[in-house]
mmCIF file of C-alpha atoms in Angstrom:
data_model
loop_
_atom_site.group_PDB
_atom_site.id
_atom_site.type_symbol
_atom_site.label_atom_id
_atom_site.label_comp_id
_atom_site.label_asym_id
_atom_site.label_seq_id
_atom_site.Cartn_x
_atom_site.Cartn_y
_atom_site.Cartn_z
ATOM 1 C CA ASP A 1 19.708 -4.453 -4.817
ATOM 2 C CA ALA A 2 18.118 -3.974 -1.218
ATOM 3 C CA ARG A 3 14.369 -5.953 -1.901
ATOM 4 C CA VAL A 4 11.576 -7.002 0.645
ATOM 5 C CA THR A 5 10.856 -10.283 0.098
ATOM 6 C CA GLN A 6 7.557 -12.518 0.940
ATOM 7 C CA THR A 7 7.240 -15.548 1.026
ATOM 8 C CA PRO A 8 5.496 -18.083 -0.621
ATOM 9 C CA ARG A 9 4.655 -15.720 -3.631
ATOM 10 C CA HIS A 10 1.288 -18.020 -4.023
ATOM 11 C CA LYS A 11 -0.470 -19.946 -1.867
ATOM 12 C CA VAL A 12 -3.840 -22.354 -2.458
ATOM 13 C CA THR A 13 -5.255 -23.723 0.263
ATOM 14 C CA GLU A 14 -8.493 -25.484 2.102
ATOM 15 C CA MET A 15 -10.572 -23.972 4.569
ATOM 16 C CA GLY A 16 -9.738 -24.804 7.613
ATOM 17 C CA GLN A 17 -5.537 -25.148 6.989
ATOM 18 C CA GLU A 18 -3.133 -22.767 8.921
ATOM 19 C CA VAL A 19 -1.529 -20.174 6.574
ATOM 20 C CA THR A 20 2.029 -18.790 6.909
ATOM 21 C CA MET A 21 3.494 -15.969 5.279
ATOM 22 C CA ARG A 22 6.836 -14.443 5.740
ATOM 23 C CA CYS A 23 8.575 -11.315 4.957
ATOM 24 C CA GLN A 24 12.064 -9.886 4.904
ATOM 25 C CA PRO A 25 12.115 -6.575 5.387
ATOM 26 C CA ILE A 26 15.171 -4.622 4.156
ATOM 27 C CA LEU A 27 18.151 -4.746 6.055
ATOM 28 C CA GLY A 28 18.216 -1.927 8.425
ATOM 29 C CA HIS A 29 15.063 -0.982 8.490
ATOM 30 C CA ASN A 30 12.973 -0.890 11.390
ATOM 31 C CA THR A 31 8.814 -0.307 10.648
ATOM 32 C CA VAL A 32 7.293 -3.347 8.852
ATOM 33 C CA PHE A 33 4.277 -3.248 7.633
ATOM 34 C CA TRP A 34 1.402 -5.881 6.942
ATOM 35 C CA TYR A 35 -1.223 -5.303 3.733
ATOM 36 C CA ARG A 36 -3.976 -6.584 2.652
ATOM 37 C CA GLN A 37 -5.520 -5.507 -0.962
ATOM 38 C CA THR A 38 -9.111 -6.959 -2.044
ATOM 39 C CA MET A 39 -11.171 -6.139 -4.900
ATOM 40 C CA MET A 40 -13.798 -4.863 -2.678
ATOM 41 C CA GLN A 41 -12.216 -3.561 -0.360
ATOM 42 C CA GLY A 42 -8.669 -1.989 -1.970
ATOM 43 C CA LEU A 43 -5.808 -1.371 0.101
ATOM 44 C CA GLU A 44 -6.176 -1.865 4.253
ATOM 45 C CA LEU A 45 -3.299 -1.938 6.898
ATOM 46 C CA LEU A 46 -3.722 -5.195 8.929
ATOM 47 C CA ALA A 47 -0.916 -4.399 11.339
ATOM 48 C CA TYR A 48 2.294 -2.398 11.856
ATOM 49 C CA PHE A 49 5.925 -3.094 13.614
ATOM 50 C CA ARG A 50 8.637 -0.618 14.870
ATOM 51 C CA ASN A 51 12.232 -2.112 16.019
ATOM 52 C CA ARG A 52 9.761 -5.258 16.213
ATOM 53 C CA ALA A 53 7.200 -4.448 18.405
ATOM 54 C CA PRO A 54 3.592 -4.255 17.127
ATOM 55 C CA LEU A 55 2.220 -0.679 17.074
ATOM 56 C CA ASP A 56 -0.847 -1.120 15.958
ATOM 57 C CA ASP A 57 -3.110 -4.263 14.550
ATOM 58 C CA SER A 58 -6.320 -3.413 15.009
ATOM 59 C CA GLY A 59 -6.701 -4.003 11.329
ATOM 60 C CA MET A 60 -6.365 -7.541 11.850
ATOM 61 C CA PRO A 61 -9.335 -9.994 12.775
ATOM 62 C CA LYS A 62 -7.849 -11.471 16.079
ATOM 63 C CA ASP A 63 -9.675 -14.458 16.777
ATOM 64 C CA ARG A 64 -7.712 -15.451 13.493
ATOM 65 C CA PHE A 65 -5.165 -13.307 12.272
ATOM 66 C CA SER A 66 -1.701 -12.948 13.950
ATOM 67 C CA ALA A 67 1.529 -11.059 13.089
ATOM 68 C CA GLU A 68 5.069 -11.234 14.666
ATOM 69 C CA MET A 69 8.563 -10.423 14.116
ATOM 70 C CA PRO A 70 10.529 -13.395 15.769
ATOM 71 C CA ASP A 71 13.551 -10.714 15.015
ATOM 72 C CA ALA A 72 14.444 -8.093 12.566
ATOM 73 C CA THR A 73 15.143 -10.097 9.784
ATOM 74 C CA LEU A 74 11.460 -11.805 9.704
ATOM 75 C CA ALA A 75 7.713 -11.114 9.924
ATOM 76 C CA THR A 76 4.868 -13.183 9.903
ATOM 77 C CA LEU A 77 1.467 -13.034 9.566
ATOM 78 C CA LYS A 78 -0.296 -16.145 9.872
ATOM 79 C CA ILE A 79 -3.715 -17.260 9.609
ATOM 80 C CA GLN A 80 -5.507 -19.800 11.752
ATOM 81 C CA PRO A 81 -8.049 -21.161 10.873
ATOM 82 C CA SER A 82 -8.324 -19.663 7.118
ATOM 83 C CA GLU A 83 -11.714 -18.783 5.324
ATOM 84 C CA PRO A 84 -12.911 -18.314 1.588
ATOM 85 C CA ARG A 85 -13.032 -14.451 2.964
ATOM 86 C CA ASP A 86 -8.905 -14.092 3.495
ATOM 87 C CA SER A 87 -8.056 -14.550 0.160
ATOM 88 C CA ALA A 88 -6.839 -11.356 -0.956
ATOM 89 C CA VAL A 89 -3.117 -10.623 -2.069
ATOM 90 C CA TYR A 90 -1.103 -9.863 1.675
ATOM 91 C CA PHE A 91 1.897 -7.237 1.144
ATOM 92 C CA CYS A 92 4.225 -6.520 3.505
ATOM 93 C CA ALA A 93 6.465 -3.665 3.174
ATOM 94 C CA SER A 94 9.270 -1.830 5.206
ATOM 95 C CA GLY A 95 10.707 1.797 5.897
ATOM 96 C CA PHE A 96 12.727 3.178 8.330
ATOM 97 C CA GLY A 97 12.334 6.204 10.760
ATOM 98 C CA GLY A 98 10.680 7.567 14.224
ATOM 99 C CA SER A 99 7.179 8.638 12.323
ATOM 100 C CA THR A 100 4.162 6.419 11.735
ATOM 101 C CA TRP A 101 4.981 6.422 8.124
ATOM 102 C CA ASN A 102 8.139 6.873 6.328
ATOM 103 C CA GLU A 103 8.505 6.443 2.990
ATOM 104 C CA GLN A 104 7.697 2.276 2.304
ATOM 105 C CA PHE A 105 9.198 -0.219 0.149
ATOM 106 C CA PHE A 106 6.906 -2.544 -0.936
ATOM 107 C CA GLY A 107 7.127 -6.338 -0.944
ATOM 108 C CA PRO A 108 6.209 -8.427 -4.473
ATOM 109 C CA GLY A 109 3.354 -9.831 -2.532
ATOM 110 C CA THR A 110 1.700 -13.391 -1.556
ATOM 111 C CA ARG A 111 -1.612 -14.009 -3.123
ATOM 112 C CA LEU A 112 -4.046 -16.135 -1.560
ATOM 113 C CA THR A 113 -7.001 -18.533 -2.303
ATOM 114 C CA VAL A 114 -8.585 -19.946 0.098
ATOM 115 C CA LEU A 115 -11.283 -22.768 -1.174
ATOM 116 C CA LYS B 1 -18.184 7.950 3.673
ATOM 117 C CA ASN B 2 -14.938 7.917 2.521
ATOM 118 C CA GLU B 3 -12.209 9.254 4.459
ATOM 119 C CA VAL B 4 -10.215 9.385 1.366
ATOM 120 C CA GLU B 5 -12.092 10.359 -2.220
ATOM 121 C CA GLN B 6 -10.190 10.142 -5.511
ATOM 122 C CA SER B 7 -10.656 10.956 -8.910
ATOM 123 C CA PRO B 8 -11.535 9.945 -11.527
ATOM 124 C CA GLN B 9 -11.853 6.432 -10.893
ATOM 125 C CA ASN B 10 -10.785 5.743 -14.529
ATOM 126 C CA LEU B 11 -8.331 7.565 -16.772
ATOM 127 C CA THR B 12 -7.454 6.987 -20.425
ATOM 128 C CA ALA B 13 -5.264 9.740 -22.354
ATOM 129 C CA GLN B 14 -2.742 10.028 -25.079
ATOM 130 C CA GLU B 15 0.536 9.373 -24.753
ATOM 131 C CA GLY B 16 2.067 12.841 -24.130
ATOM 132 C CA GLU B 17 -1.139 14.461 -22.856
ATOM 133 C CA PHE B 18 -0.460 15.853 -19.176
ATOM 134 C CA ILE B 19 -2.407 14.028 -16.514
ATOM 135 C CA THR B 20 -3.816 14.637 -12.950
ATOM 136 C CA ILE B 21 -5.270 12.338 -10.729
ATOM 137 C CA ASN B 22 -6.911 14.137 -7.396
ATOM 138 C CA CYS B 23 -7.411 13.191 -3.541
ATOM 139 C CA SER B 24 -9.535 14.935 -1.474
ATOM 140 C CA TYR B 25 -9.010 13.616 2.430
ATOM 141 C CA SER B 26 -11.849 14.647 5.582
ATOM 142 C CA VAL B 27 -9.085 13.604 8.612
ATOM 143 C CA GLY B 28 -6.547 15.473 10.142
ATOM 144 C CA ILE B 29 -3.523 13.086 8.819
ATOM 145 C CA SER B 30 0.270 13.475 9.629
ATOM 146 C CA ALA B 31 1.459 12.742 5.362
ATOM 147 C CA LEU B 32 -0.123 12.176 2.410
ATOM 148 C CA HIS B 33 0.819 9.018 0.175
ATOM 149 C CA TRP B 34 1.197 8.775 -3.438
ATOM 150 C CA LEU B 35 1.404 4.814 -4.690
ATOM 151 C CA GLN B 36 1.987 3.527 -7.589
ATOM 152 C CA GLN B 37 0.641 -0.247 -8.662
ATOM 153 C CA HIS B 38 1.583 -1.865 -11.503
ATOM 154 C CA PRO B 39 -0.871 -4.106 -13.598
ATOM 155 C CA GLY B 40 2.114 -7.191 -12.331
ATOM 156 C CA GLY B 41 0.905 -6.198 -8.974
ATOM 157 C CA GLY B 42 4.022 -4.438 -7.707
ATOM 158 C CA ILE B 43 3.505 -1.629 -5.575
ATOM 159 C CA VAL B 44 6.045 1.609 -5.710
ATOM 160 C CA SER B 45 6.013 4.158 -3.113
ATOM 161 C CA LEU B 46 5.954 7.484 -5.043
ATOM 162 C CA PHE B 47 5.750 10.312 -2.784
ATOM 163 C CA MET B 48 5.120 11.330 0.776
ATOM 164 C CA LEU B 49 4.735 14.695 1.455
ATOM 165 C CA SER B 50 3.387 16.952 4.346
ATOM 166 C CA SER B 51 3.048 19.900 2.820
ATOM 167 C CA GLY B 52 3.948 22.136 -0.877
ATOM 168 C CA LYS B 53 4.825 20.507 -3.226
ATOM 169 C CA LYS B 54 7.190 17.231 -4.404
ATOM 170 C CA LYS B 55 9.113 16.434 -8.102
ATOM 171 C CA HIS B 56 10.486 12.964 -9.600
ATOM 172 C CA GLY B 57 11.176 12.928 -12.890
ATOM 173 C CA ARG B 58 8.206 14.024 -14.793
ATOM 174 C CA LEU B 59 5.724 13.148 -11.786
ATOM 175 C CA ILE B 60 4.889 16.040 -9.619
ATOM 176 C CA ALA B 61 3.023 15.999 -6.307
ATOM 177 C CA THR B 62 0.799 18.785 -4.568
ATOM 178 C CA ILE B 63 -1.001 19.160 -0.960
ATOM 179 C CA ASN B 64 -2.763 21.636 -0.123
ATOM 180 C CA ILE B 65 -3.183 21.824 3.646
ATOM 181 C CA GLN B 66 -6.325 23.916 3.879
ATOM 182 C CA GLU B 67 -8.345 22.229 1.502
ATOM 183 C CA LYS B 68 -7.128 19.031 2.415
ATOM 184 C CA HIS B 69 -6.231 17.928 -0.789
ATOM 185 C CA SER B 70 -3.364 16.965 -3.094
ATOM 186 C CA SER B 71 -2.895 16.189 -7.146
ATOM 187 C CA LEU B 72 -0.695 14.096 -8.484
ATOM 188 C CA HIS B 73 0.341 15.598 -12.077
ATOM 189 C CA ILE B 74 1.785 13.540 -14.832
ATOM 190 C CA THR B 75 4.025 15.544 -17.973
ATOM 191 C CA ALA B 76 4.630 14.257 -20.872
ATOM 192 C CA SER B 77 2.812 10.799 -20.227
ATOM 193 C CA HIS B 78 4.181 7.503 -21.387
ATOM 194 C CA PRO B 79 2.023 3.720 -21.919
ATOM 195 C CA ARG B 80 4.723 2.991 -19.428
ATOM 196 C CA ASP B 81 3.009 5.038 -16.525
ATOM 197 C CA SER B 82 -0.329 3.117 -17.164
ATOM 198 C CA ALA B 83 -0.732 1.656 -13.804
ATOM 199 C CA VAL B 84 -3.259 2.172 -10.434
ATOM 200 C CA TYR B 85 -2.311 5.279 -8.646
ATOM 201 C CA ILE B 86 -3.408 5.272 -4.745
ATOM 202 C CA CYS B 87 -3.275 7.986 -2.605
ATOM 203 C CA ALA B 88 -3.060 7.354 0.763
ATOM 204 C CA ALA B 89 -3.543 9.998 3.974
ATOM 205 C CA THR B 90 -1.619 9.219 7.498
ATOM 206 C CA GLY B 91 -2.677 10.828 10.630
ATOM 207 C CA ASN B 92 -3.957 8.528 13.930
ATOM 208 C CA GLN B 93 -4.906 6.264 11.360
ATOM 209 C CA PHE B 94 -4.093 5.274 7.801
ATOM 210 C CA TYR B 95 -6.702 5.711 5.082
ATOM 211 C CA PHE B 96 -6.699 4.562 1.253
ATOM 212 C CA GLY B 97 -7.974 5.612 -1.729
ATOM 213 C CA THR B 98 -10.048 3.537 -3.771
ATOM 214 C CA GLY B 99 -7.203 4.084 -6.735
ATOM 215 C CA THR B 100 -7.701 5.562 -9.950
ATOM 216 C CA SER B 101 -6.819 3.218 -12.963
ATOM 217 C CA LEU B 102 -4.699 5.112 -15.775
ATOM 218 C CA THR B 103 -4.276 3.838 -19.307
ATOM 219 C CA VAL B 104 -1.912 5.942 -21.917
ATOM 220 C CA ILE B 105 -2.553 4.933 -24.962
ATOM 221 C CA PRO B 106 0.279 5.352 -27.707
#
């Protein structure tokens, strides 16, 4: 069955290292969202794309975070350099439609720990 | 002040009980969403609504646009309903509630 996949599922890294998280949206979906979840802040929207174009990345710290969609089957979220405060679960979600938020299907998340 | 407020924060119920989780928002929205996050961490989108009521199985979601309030109801609750339920409001921006942790005891 169709589902959003994310890799890696877990990542432990040291402060200062680059981290790349990948997301494969459901085939045919044209919107992709990146979220971050922490105990303190809960769920936060980092960025989202429609038809591979970035529509909003205001939730991302611009100096260290970047999000791209090289093609329709791959979305990436990079952190460089990583910091301990970036430790969180990062979710990717995909959907289809013309409005900002239609029904979304979430990936399993990438649990990032920055030491 | 949070743009989206959920209540209660925690809820424990006996199996079979009728459950209501509330969500109030203070911003203009185009849609209100209910998400379910299981203990394993996976998130499922339950409902997206902009007016009225939607029903799926034992779950019912309602929204009152004038009062800026939405409710999620679970009828005949079951231990497998134990999860965190998150309300999210979308308009010009995205706003998330802090979640309601539900535990249904057999």
